[in-house]
Short mmCIF file of C-alpha atoms and ligand atoms in Angstrom, two decimals:
data_model
loop_
_atom_site.label_atom_id
_atom_site.label_comp_id
_atom_site.label_asym_id
_atom_site.label_seq_id
_atom_site.Cartn_x
_atom_site.Cartn_y
_atom_site.Cartn_z
CA MET A 237 12.09 -24.96 18.35
CA ASN A 238 14.93 -27.46 18.10
CA PRO A 239 17.37 -27.82 21.03
CA ILE A 240 20.17 -25.99 19.15
CA SER A 241 17.98 -22.95 18.46
CA ARG A 242 16.88 -23.00 22.06
CA VAL A 243 20.50 -22.93 23.25
CA MET A 244 21.28 -20.13 20.77
CA LEU A 245 18.32 -18.08 22.04
CA PHE A 246 19.46 -18.62 25.61
CA LEU A 247 22.98 -17.47 24.72
CA VAL A 248 21.71 -14.34 22.95
CA ALA A 249 19.56 -13.49 25.98
CA LEU A 250 22.54 -14.06 28.25
CA LEU A 251 24.71 -11.76 26.16
CA THR A 252 22.11 -8.97 25.90
CA LEU A 253 21.27 -8.81 29.61
CA PRO A 254 24.51 -7.10 30.69
CA ALA A 255 24.10 -4.64 27.81
CA ILE A 256 20.62 -3.69 29.07
CA ALA A 257 21.90 -3.41 32.64
CA ALA A 258 24.84 -1.27 31.45
CA LEU A 259 22.38 1.02 29.69
CA ALA A 260 20.49 1.56 32.94
CA GLN A 261 23.76 2.35 34.68
CA ALA A 262 24.84 4.84 31.98
CA PRO A 263 26.70 7.53 33.90
CA VAL A 264 24.83 10.81 34.31
CA ALA A 265 25.97 14.33 35.22
CA GLN A 266 29.54 13.79 34.05
CA THR A 267 29.64 17.58 33.85
CA PRO A 268 27.49 19.83 36.09
CA PRO A 269 23.82 19.65 34.99
CA MET A 270 22.64 22.63 32.92
CA GLY A 271 19.09 23.75 32.38
CA TRP A 272 16.31 25.84 33.87
CA ASN A 273 14.18 25.48 37.00
CA SER A 274 10.77 27.05 37.65
CA TRP A 275 11.19 28.07 41.30
CA ASN A 276 13.32 31.22 41.41
CA TYR A 277 11.00 33.22 39.17
CA PHE A 278 7.62 31.45 39.02
CA ALA A 279 7.52 29.71 42.43
CA GLY A 280 3.94 28.45 43.01
CA LYS A 281 2.68 29.97 39.74
CA VAL A 282 4.35 27.36 37.55
CA ASP A 283 2.04 25.35 35.27
CA ASP A 284 2.06 23.13 32.18
CA LYS A 285 2.09 26.13 29.83
CA GLY A 286 4.97 27.78 31.70
CA ILE A 287 7.05 24.63 31.32
CA ARG A 288 6.24 24.31 27.61
CA ASP A 289 7.08 28.00 27.11
CA ALA A 290 10.38 27.53 28.92
CA ALA A 291 11.25 24.54 26.72
CA ASP A 292 10.33 26.52 23.58
CA GLN A 293 12.45 29.47 24.71
CA ILE A 294 15.47 27.34 25.57
CA VAL A 295 15.46 26.16 21.96
CA ALA A 296 14.53 29.50 20.33
CA THR A 297 17.08 31.59 22.24
CA GLY A 298 20.01 29.27 21.52
CA MET A 299 20.28 28.22 25.15
CA LYS A 300 19.90 24.60 24.12
CA ASP A 301 22.84 24.97 21.73
CA ALA A 302 24.81 26.55 24.58
CA GLY A 303 24.27 23.41 26.68
CA TYR A 304 21.05 23.98 28.67
CA THR A 305 19.28 20.62 28.71
CA PHE A 306 17.03 20.18 31.76
CA VAL A 307 13.64 21.83 32.14
CA ASN A 308 12.91 21.30 35.82
CA ILE A 309 9.51 21.61 37.45
CA ASP A 310 10.00 22.59 41.07
CA ASP A 311 7.40 22.46 43.85
CA THR A 312 3.60 22.78 43.42
CA TRP A 313 2.89 20.27 40.61
CA GLU A 314 1.67 17.60 43.04
CA GLY A 315 -1.97 16.49 43.30
CA GLU A 316 -3.52 13.77 45.45
CA ARG A 317 -2.74 10.07 45.72
CA ASP A 318 -5.35 7.60 44.49
CA ALA A 319 -6.63 4.58 46.45
CA SER A 320 -3.55 2.58 45.46
CA GLY A 321 -1.23 5.36 46.61
CA VAL A 322 -0.20 6.48 43.12
CA ILE A 323 0.62 10.20 43.00
CA HIS A 324 -1.29 12.35 40.51
CA THR A 325 -0.68 15.87 39.27
CA ASN A 326 -2.89 18.80 40.26
CA SER A 327 -4.99 20.83 37.81
CA LYS A 328 -2.03 23.02 36.76
CA PHE A 329 -0.46 19.95 35.12
CA PRO A 330 -3.21 18.02 33.29
CA ASP A 331 -0.96 15.31 31.86
CA MET A 332 2.63 14.88 33.06
CA LYS A 333 3.46 12.15 30.53
CA ALA A 334 2.32 14.36 27.66
CA LEU A 335 4.37 17.25 29.07
CA ALA A 336 7.47 15.05 29.36
CA ASP A 337 6.92 13.87 25.77
CA TYR A 338 6.68 17.50 24.64
CA VAL A 339 9.92 18.50 26.41
CA HIS A 340 11.66 15.42 25.01
CA SER A 341 10.41 16.23 21.51
CA LYS A 342 12.48 19.45 21.74
CA GLY A 343 15.60 17.39 22.45
CA LEU A 344 15.52 18.45 26.11
CA LYS A 345 15.12 16.61 29.41
CA ILE A 346 12.59 17.08 32.17
CA GLY A 347 12.98 17.25 35.93
CA ILE A 348 10.56 17.02 38.82
CA TYR A 349 10.50 17.71 42.56
CA SER A 350 9.49 15.87 45.74
CA GLY A 351 10.76 15.20 49.24
CA PRO A 352 11.11 12.47 51.87
CA GLY A 353 8.47 13.95 54.21
CA THR A 354 4.68 13.94 54.11
CA LYS A 355 4.67 17.39 52.54
CA THR A 356 6.92 19.45 50.27
CA CYS A 357 8.16 22.88 51.37
CA ALA A 358 5.12 24.48 49.73
CA GLY A 359 2.78 22.04 51.53
CA PHE A 360 2.01 19.65 48.65
CA PRO A 361 2.09 15.82 49.02
CA ALA A 362 5.63 14.40 49.23
CA SER A 363 6.95 10.84 49.06
CA LEU A 364 7.00 9.46 52.65
CA GLY A 365 5.99 5.78 52.50
CA HIS A 366 5.65 5.91 48.70
CA GLU A 367 9.28 6.17 47.62
CA GLU A 368 9.42 3.12 45.31
CA GLN A 369 5.98 3.86 43.92
CA ASP A 370 6.89 7.49 43.16
CA ALA A 371 10.22 6.58 41.55
CA LYS A 372 8.32 4.13 39.34
CA THR A 373 5.73 6.77 38.44
CA TYR A 374 8.46 9.29 37.53
CA ALA A 375 10.17 6.67 35.38
CA GLU A 376 6.87 5.87 33.63
CA TRP A 377 6.34 9.57 32.89
CA GLY A 378 9.86 9.72 31.44
CA ILE A 379 11.31 12.00 34.12
CA ASP A 380 15.08 12.52 33.85
CA TYR A 381 15.88 14.39 37.08
CA LEU A 382 14.54 14.47 40.65
CA LYS A 383 15.16 17.23 43.21
CA TYR A 384 14.40 15.75 46.63
CA ASP A 385 13.81 18.39 49.30
CA LEU A 386 13.99 17.63 53.04
CA CYS A 387 11.44 20.15 54.40
CA SER A 388 8.63 18.48 56.36
CA PHE A 389 10.71 15.36 56.97
CA ILE A 390 12.40 17.38 59.74
CA PRO A 391 9.30 17.76 61.97
CA ASP A 392 7.41 14.76 60.51
CA VAL A 393 10.04 12.14 61.15
CA MET A 394 13.45 13.33 62.39
CA GLN A 395 12.23 15.36 65.35
CA LYS A 396 9.42 12.94 66.14
CA GLN A 397 11.56 9.81 66.13
CA ALA A 398 14.60 11.29 67.88
CA PRO A 399 13.32 14.41 69.72
CA HIS A 400 16.53 15.49 71.47
CA ASP A 401 19.17 13.61 69.56
CA LYS A 402 20.60 15.54 66.60
CA ALA A 403 23.03 12.75 65.65
CA ALA A 404 20.18 10.23 65.46
CA GLN A 405 18.13 12.72 63.43
CA MET A 406 20.94 12.98 60.88
CA LYS A 407 21.12 9.18 60.54
CA ILE A 408 17.37 9.08 59.88
CA MET A 409 17.80 11.81 57.26
CA ILE A 410 20.61 9.97 55.47
CA ALA A 411 18.55 6.76 55.43
CA ALA A 412 15.68 8.66 53.77
CA TYR A 413 17.93 9.86 50.96
CA GLU A 414 19.42 6.38 50.65
CA LYS A 415 15.92 4.98 50.24
CA MET A 416 15.04 7.29 47.35
CA GLY A 417 18.50 6.80 45.80
CA LYS A 418 17.85 3.06 45.72
CA ALA A 419 14.29 3.48 44.44
CA LEU A 420 15.54 5.61 41.54
CA LYS A 421 18.26 3.09 40.75
CA ASP A 422 15.74 0.23 40.75
CA ALA A 423 13.33 2.18 38.55
CA ALA A 424 16.17 2.97 36.15
CA GLN A 425 17.17 -0.71 36.02
CA GLN A 426 13.66 -1.54 34.87
CA THR A 427 13.32 1.18 32.26
CA GLY A 428 16.95 1.57 31.16
CA HIS A 429 16.40 5.30 31.71
CA PRO A 430 18.63 6.95 34.35
CA ILE A 431 17.31 9.70 36.65
CA VAL A 432 19.67 12.39 37.97
CA PHE A 433 19.35 12.55 41.78
CA SER A 434 19.56 16.06 43.27
CA LEU A 435 19.62 16.26 47.07
CA CYS A 436 18.18 19.37 48.67
CA GLN A 437 18.76 19.44 52.42
CA TYR A 438 20.68 22.71 52.63
CA GLY A 439 24.11 21.14 53.26
CA TRP A 440 23.24 19.55 56.62
CA ASP A 441 25.60 17.05 58.17
CA ALA A 442 28.33 17.52 55.53
CA VAL A 443 26.14 16.05 52.79
CA TRP A 444 29.12 16.14 50.38
CA GLU A 445 30.72 13.32 52.42
CA TRP A 446 27.88 10.82 52.09
CA ALA A 447 25.71 11.80 49.12
CA PRO A 448 27.80 10.28 46.29
CA ALA A 449 27.72 6.81 47.89
CA LEU A 450 23.92 6.72 47.83
CA GLY A 451 23.70 7.82 44.21
CA GLY A 452 23.54 11.60 44.68
CA ASN A 453 24.63 13.47 41.56
CA LEU A 454 24.40 16.90 43.18
CA TRP A 455 23.56 18.24 46.61
CA ARG A 456 22.66 21.68 47.85
CA THR A 457 25.39 23.03 50.10
CA THR A 458 23.45 25.95 51.61
CA GLY A 459 20.04 27.46 52.29
CA ASP A 460 17.99 29.13 49.57
CA ILE A 461 19.54 31.69 47.25
CA GLU A 462 17.91 35.09 46.78
CA ALA A 463 18.30 37.61 43.95
CA ARG A 464 20.50 39.99 45.99
CA TRP A 465 24.25 40.43 46.02
CA GLN A 466 24.65 39.56 49.72
CA SER A 467 22.93 36.20 49.28
CA ILE A 468 25.05 35.34 46.22
CA TYR A 469 28.24 36.43 47.98
CA ASP A 470 27.49 34.51 51.20
CA ILE A 471 26.68 31.32 49.29
CA ALA A 472 29.78 31.57 47.07
CA SER A 473 31.98 32.14 50.13
CA GLU A 474 30.60 29.01 51.79
CA GLN A 475 31.83 26.88 48.86
CA SER A 476 35.46 27.49 49.76
CA GLY A 477 36.91 24.25 51.10
CA LEU A 478 34.38 21.99 49.37
CA GLU A 479 36.38 21.75 46.13
CA ASP A 480 37.63 18.20 46.71
CA TYR A 481 34.08 16.81 46.92
CA ALA A 482 33.08 17.80 43.38
CA GLY A 483 33.88 15.77 40.30
CA PRO A 484 32.31 14.00 37.32
CA GLY A 485 28.96 12.53 38.39
CA HIS A 486 28.76 14.31 41.77
CA TRP A 487 28.66 18.08 42.30
CA ASN A 488 28.31 20.66 45.04
CA ASP A 489 25.16 22.68 44.35
CA PRO A 490 25.26 26.30 45.60
CA ASP A 491 21.62 26.62 44.39
CA MET A 492 20.01 27.71 41.15
CA LEU A 493 20.93 30.85 39.26
CA GLU A 494 19.31 34.21 39.95
CA VAL A 495 20.81 35.75 36.79
CA GLY A 496 18.19 38.14 35.40
CA ASN A 497 16.13 38.20 38.59
CA GLY A 498 15.50 40.93 41.16
CA LYS A 499 17.56 44.08 41.01
CA LEU A 500 20.99 42.57 40.40
CA SER A 501 23.22 44.94 38.43
CA LEU A 502 24.79 43.79 35.20
CA ALA A 503 28.14 43.37 36.97
CA GLU A 504 26.45 41.30 39.70
CA ASN A 505 24.75 39.08 37.14
CA ARG A 506 28.06 38.59 35.33
CA THR A 507 29.94 37.84 38.55
CA HIS A 508 27.23 35.44 39.80
CA PHE A 509 27.32 33.47 36.55
CA SER A 510 31.14 33.44 36.37
CA TRP A 511 31.48 32.43 40.00
CA TRP A 512 29.08 29.50 39.58
CA ALA A 513 31.05 28.42 36.49
CA MET A 514 34.30 28.59 38.47
CA LEU A 515 32.65 26.47 41.17
CA ALA A 516 31.69 23.76 38.67
CA ALA A 517 28.15 24.39 39.91
CA PRO A 518 25.01 23.17 38.17
CA LEU A 519 23.91 26.00 35.86
CA LEU A 520 20.13 26.02 36.30
CA ALA A 521 18.80 29.34 35.06
CA GLY A 522 15.84 30.59 37.09
CA ASN A 523 14.64 33.63 35.18
CA ASP A 524 11.59 34.52 33.10
CA LEU A 525 12.77 33.13 29.76
CA PRO A 526 10.02 34.53 27.48
CA ASN A 527 10.85 38.05 28.76
CA MET A 528 14.62 37.77 28.99
CA LYS A 529 16.56 40.97 28.23
CA PRO A 530 19.32 40.73 25.56
CA GLU A 531 22.07 41.51 28.08
CA ILE A 532 20.88 38.67 30.34
CA HIS A 533 20.72 36.32 27.38
CA ALA A 534 24.30 37.33 26.52
CA ILE A 535 25.45 36.41 30.02
CA LEU A 536 23.61 33.09 30.17
CA THR A 537 24.91 32.02 26.76
CA ASN A 538 28.55 33.10 27.07
CA LYS A 539 30.09 29.94 25.66
CA ASP A 540 33.57 30.63 27.03
CA VAL A 541 32.24 30.91 30.58
CA ILE A 542 30.04 27.84 30.15
CA ALA A 543 33.13 25.94 28.92
CA ILE A 544 34.80 26.68 32.26
CA ASP A 545 31.81 25.24 34.14
CA GLN A 546 31.60 22.21 31.87
CA ASP A 547 35.34 21.52 31.74
CA SER A 548 35.82 17.75 31.57
CA LEU A 549 38.35 17.68 34.42
CA GLY A 550 35.50 18.70 36.75
CA LYS A 551 37.72 20.53 39.25
CA GLN A 552 35.93 23.12 41.35
CA ALA A 553 37.74 26.45 41.91
CA ARG A 554 39.70 27.18 45.06
CA HIS A 555 39.70 30.52 46.87
CA VAL A 556 43.42 31.18 46.44
CA TYR A 557 43.73 34.45 48.35
CA SER A 558 42.07 37.71 49.28
CA ASP A 559 43.52 41.17 49.38
CA GLY A 560 41.10 43.44 51.19
CA GLU A 561 37.85 43.30 49.31
CA VAL A 562 39.33 41.60 46.22
CA GLU A 563 39.20 37.80 46.01
CA VAL A 564 41.19 35.57 43.65
CA TRP A 565 39.85 32.14 42.74
CA ALA A 566 41.39 29.61 40.34
CA ARG A 567 40.63 26.21 38.90
CA PRO A 568 42.68 23.84 36.77
CA LEU A 569 41.28 22.89 33.38
CA ALA A 570 41.61 19.80 31.22
CA GLY A 571 44.70 19.92 29.03
CA GLY A 572 46.80 21.81 31.58
CA GLY A 573 44.94 25.14 31.42
CA MET A 574 43.78 27.34 34.27
CA ALA A 575 40.89 29.73 34.87
CA VAL A 576 41.51 32.74 37.12
CA ALA A 577 38.79 34.95 38.59
CA VAL A 578 39.53 38.27 40.27
CA ILE A 579 36.41 39.58 42.02
CA ASN A 580 35.77 42.89 43.71
CA VAL A 581 33.34 41.81 46.41
CA GLY A 582 33.39 45.19 48.09
CA SER A 583 30.91 47.97 47.64
CA ASP A 584 33.60 50.42 46.56
CA ARG A 585 37.27 50.71 45.69
CA GLN A 586 39.50 53.75 45.46
CA SER A 587 41.24 53.89 42.10
CA THR A 588 44.23 55.54 43.77
CA HIS A 589 44.95 52.17 45.39
CA PRO A 590 44.37 49.51 42.75
CA PHE A 591 44.58 45.83 43.45
CA HIS A 592 47.86 44.18 42.38
CA LEU A 593 47.71 40.57 41.18
CA ASP A 594 50.22 38.26 42.86
CA LEU A 595 51.01 35.58 40.27
CA ALA A 596 53.22 33.55 42.58
CA LYS A 597 50.22 32.86 44.83
CA LEU A 598 48.61 31.18 41.82
CA GLY A 599 51.75 29.12 41.19
CA LEU A 600 52.46 31.21 38.08
CA HIS A 601 55.73 32.79 37.03
CA GLY A 602 56.36 35.42 34.40
CA GLU A 603 53.93 37.09 32.05
CA GLN A 604 50.82 35.10 31.22
CA SER A 605 48.82 35.34 28.03
CA GLY A 606 45.14 34.41 28.14
CA LYS A 607 41.60 35.31 27.13
CA ASP A 608 39.37 37.72 29.02
CA LEU A 609 36.11 35.76 28.88
CA TRP A 610 33.86 38.81 29.15
CA THR A 611 35.53 41.03 26.52
CA GLY A 612 36.67 38.09 24.36
CA LYS A 613 40.04 39.80 24.00
CA THR A 614 43.55 38.47 24.54
CA VAL A 615 45.01 39.76 27.80
CA THR A 616 48.40 39.68 29.44
CA LEU A 617 48.69 39.15 33.17
CA ALA A 618 51.95 40.39 34.64
CA ASP A 619 53.12 40.05 38.21
CA LYS A 620 51.93 42.87 40.49
CA GLN A 621 49.85 44.23 37.63
CA PRO A 622 47.30 46.76 38.87
CA ILE A 623 43.73 45.62 38.21
CA GLU A 624 40.80 48.02 38.44
CA LEU A 625 37.38 46.51 38.98
CA ASN A 626 34.08 48.15 39.72
CA SER A 627 32.11 47.08 42.74
CA HIS A 628 30.88 43.46 42.44
CA ASP A 629 32.54 43.05 39.04
CA ILE A 630 34.88 40.31 37.89
CA LEU A 631 37.88 39.72 35.66
CA LEU A 632 37.65 36.16 34.35
CA VAL A 633 40.65 34.90 32.39
CA ARG A 634 41.34 31.57 30.75
CA LEU A 635 45.00 30.61 30.46
CA ASP A 636 45.43 27.72 28.07
CA HIS A 637 49.19 27.61 28.59
CA PRO A 638 49.93 28.89 32.09
CA ARG A 639 53.62 29.42 32.80
CA MET A 640 54.27 27.75 36.14
C1 GLA B 733 12.91 24.86 49.32
C2 GLA B 733 14.05 24.72 48.32
C3 GLA B 733 13.82 25.66 47.15
C4 GLA B 733 12.48 25.33 46.50
C5 GLA B 733 11.36 25.40 47.53
C6 GLA B 733 10.03 24.90 46.96
O1 GLA B 733 12.90 26.11 49.92
O2 GLA B 733 15.28 24.98 48.93
O3 GLA B 733 14.85 25.54 46.20
O4 GLA B 733 12.54 24.06 45.92
O5 GLA B 733 11.66 24.63 48.67
O6 GLA B 733 9.02 24.88 47.90
#
């Protein structure tokens, strides 16, 4: 090669390097992640076939078209480490790379689960002392998303290293998440393939204040959700006040959806889904997709409600006011719009004393014209208008041109 060609080659390499680096840094989770996770319905029974079935169903049912992208394997996929410390799958998952390829071939993404301790919550091997190695393995498999669950790190490390010092324990915990955040970033630099980082430590030590700086794209804000109204209500209530911490690339995570699970009524399923959309929460369905009832499918694929969740402004709803057992939440939308949710959180309401909407409390003046996102019809909201809602039901309205 002559000296000129050599210089040219050097220049080309120099110019391409930043492009490759930029690729690795490609922003992820600019809107709240959407997909499905195995835990809420399958728990320890998840296997390779269950994940393939879920991916097939997401495509076949139109959920993919509605925005569901991630197929996330939760706990219990983990096998043993080999002599070099590399993590392997257990017999339920014969070939993780092949599974990731399959999910990708459907135009979907795949997520996995681990934790900073010696063991996961279900007692399977976790990442302590193998963080870089595991991040590299995930990247090699083509994993797009990691949920990293504190669990045994509490007794294994935090309580052992700082037995009676809670503040020191929290510092140790943050360092553990920082370590995996860095490992994922390094692995992504090498492959050019970003991995969404989901922190699961139940909202300890105001995680929303420190998680974005270490690369967290979402963080659980509470303990585990259950498929009962009280659990959904308690978790939603705890989100009030956290709205300023959410935004493109970093989201509060009130846990995965229970829509279609347990004995939730249709109104409760509708309210749960709407509330999570108002909260700009990740929408990770957790139901039995191959046996999904049509009315559950209709809820999970309501495009108008999903559009609230995925709104590009990324502003989480605020609890504006309560009047007895009725709560009013609102969030601004891109383009100057607003979404308003009126929720009857009580177990009953006497129709002789309906709830009256106070528009001024929402910063609105005069009659408002919008869309009821569950009937699809145009609605008018007038000041002091009586609103009748059944127990645990919701009125969700999108105002594209609110009159302030
Ligand atoms: C914890 C998490 C759950 C789930 C289980 C798995 O309880 O909060 O979401 O991942 O562990 O063991």
